[in-house]
């Protein structure tokens, strides 16, 4: 039974019942921006595709805790441009009522929930895309062609429309975060991108909207991905060879039932593979478990 939130209904006559302001189109977003102008508070922006879990709420809480005391706006938009598989787009969980109730409970100031044609109107969408460059070529980019161009394009649009001072992204999607940071730096977007550490279940599994597709056995196996990252990090810091550590981790995961796509040591900025641990390293991993593709990572230094 979904939680109910009266202010899921706009206009703000219902605001007394529910403090989160729901903005469903560009005019409503502009109206809210005009209203908050006099308050002289910056905006902190948390982009999401909905189906909110504790990881998203943690991003919102981190935004609320910023010393600049920003107004916090969360967007919910299942972005068709970043799905290279239509079946994947169709089955992406949409749980708007629950999401709004959670955001209300969390006390965020506004939620931007545009329908697809408000953000990507057919008549205006002639296919201009952000090219995320070499950072998008490997890893998730190789597995999901076009995904990062679609993601960067929508994030660029949202940043232009919302004009936040801060935008918060989880480290769970490490490559996404690296690409957004590079886009903002290379194209001089006037926003601070804040990286927020991955939120995990008590058994170590990184929180993700996709976890709900794991069956009971797969859910019991899934934390082994993070366990292997931790084990590999430990082995690398006591100077075992990178190649043998990565090989061992892939073999352990395969034995546990994963189909490993990559389990690699990279430079955390360029995302290029490393053959030796450096002060700026990250272990990146992606593996299929049943129908679910899991990704995770761990920062590591000598
Ligand atoms: O991480 C996500 O949920 C999406 O990629 C994002 C950043 C909201 C862009 O659609």
PDB file of C-alpha atoms in Angstrom, residues 49 51 78-95 116 144 210 212-213:
ATOM      1  CA  UNK A  49      15.112   8.602 -11.521  1.00  0.00           C
ATOM      2  CA  UNK A  51      12.090   4.613  -6.867  1.00  0.00           C
ATOM      3  CA  UNK A  78      13.224   8.405 -15.795  1.00  0.00           C
ATOM      4  CA  UNK A  79      15.425   9.563 -18.630  1.00  0.00           C
ATOM      5  CA  UNK A  80      14.759   7.664 -21.856  1.00  0.00           C
ATOM      6  CA  UNK A  81      18.009   8.980 -23.390  1.00  0.00           C
ATOM      7  CA  UNK A  82      20.153   6.920 -21.038  1.00  0.00           C
ATOM      8  CA  UNK A  83      18.485   3.548 -21.653  1.00  0.00           C
ATOM      9  CA  UNK A  84      19.929   1.638 -24.570  1.00  0.00           C
ATOM     10  CA  UNK A  85      17.404  -1.165 -24.028  1.00  0.00           C
ATOM     11  CA  UNK A  86      13.682  -0.356 -24.321  1.00  0.00           C
ATOM     12  CA  UNK A  87      12.746  -3.338 -22.128  1.00  0.00           C
ATOM     13  CA  UNK A  88      15.006  -1.971 -19.397  1.00  0.00           C
ATOM     14  CA  UNK A  89      13.329   1.452 -19.690  1.00  0.00           C
ATOM     15  CA  UNK A  90       9.857  -0.127 -19.543  1.00  0.00           C
ATOM     16  CA  UNK A  91      10.602  -2.165 -16.442  1.00  0.00           C
ATOM     17  CA  UNK A  92      12.361   0.624 -14.548  1.00  0.00           C
ATOM     18  CA  UNK A  93      10.319   0.869 -11.298  1.00  0.00           C
ATOM     19  CA  UNK A  94       8.056   3.922 -11.112  1.00  0.00           C
ATOM     20  CA  UNK A  95       6.801   4.571  -7.578  1.00  0.00           C
ATOM     21  CA  UNK A 116       9.029  13.168 -20.669  1.00  0.00           C
ATOM     22  CA  UNK A 144      25.703   0.338 -22.360  1.00  0.00           C
ATOM     23  CA  UNK A 210      17.795  -2.547  -9.100  1.00  0.00           C
ATOM     24  CA  UNK A 212      14.509  -5.205  -5.830  1.00  0.00           C
ATOM     25  CA  UNK A 213      14.873  -7.473  -8.883  1.00  0.00           C
TER      26      UNK A 213
END
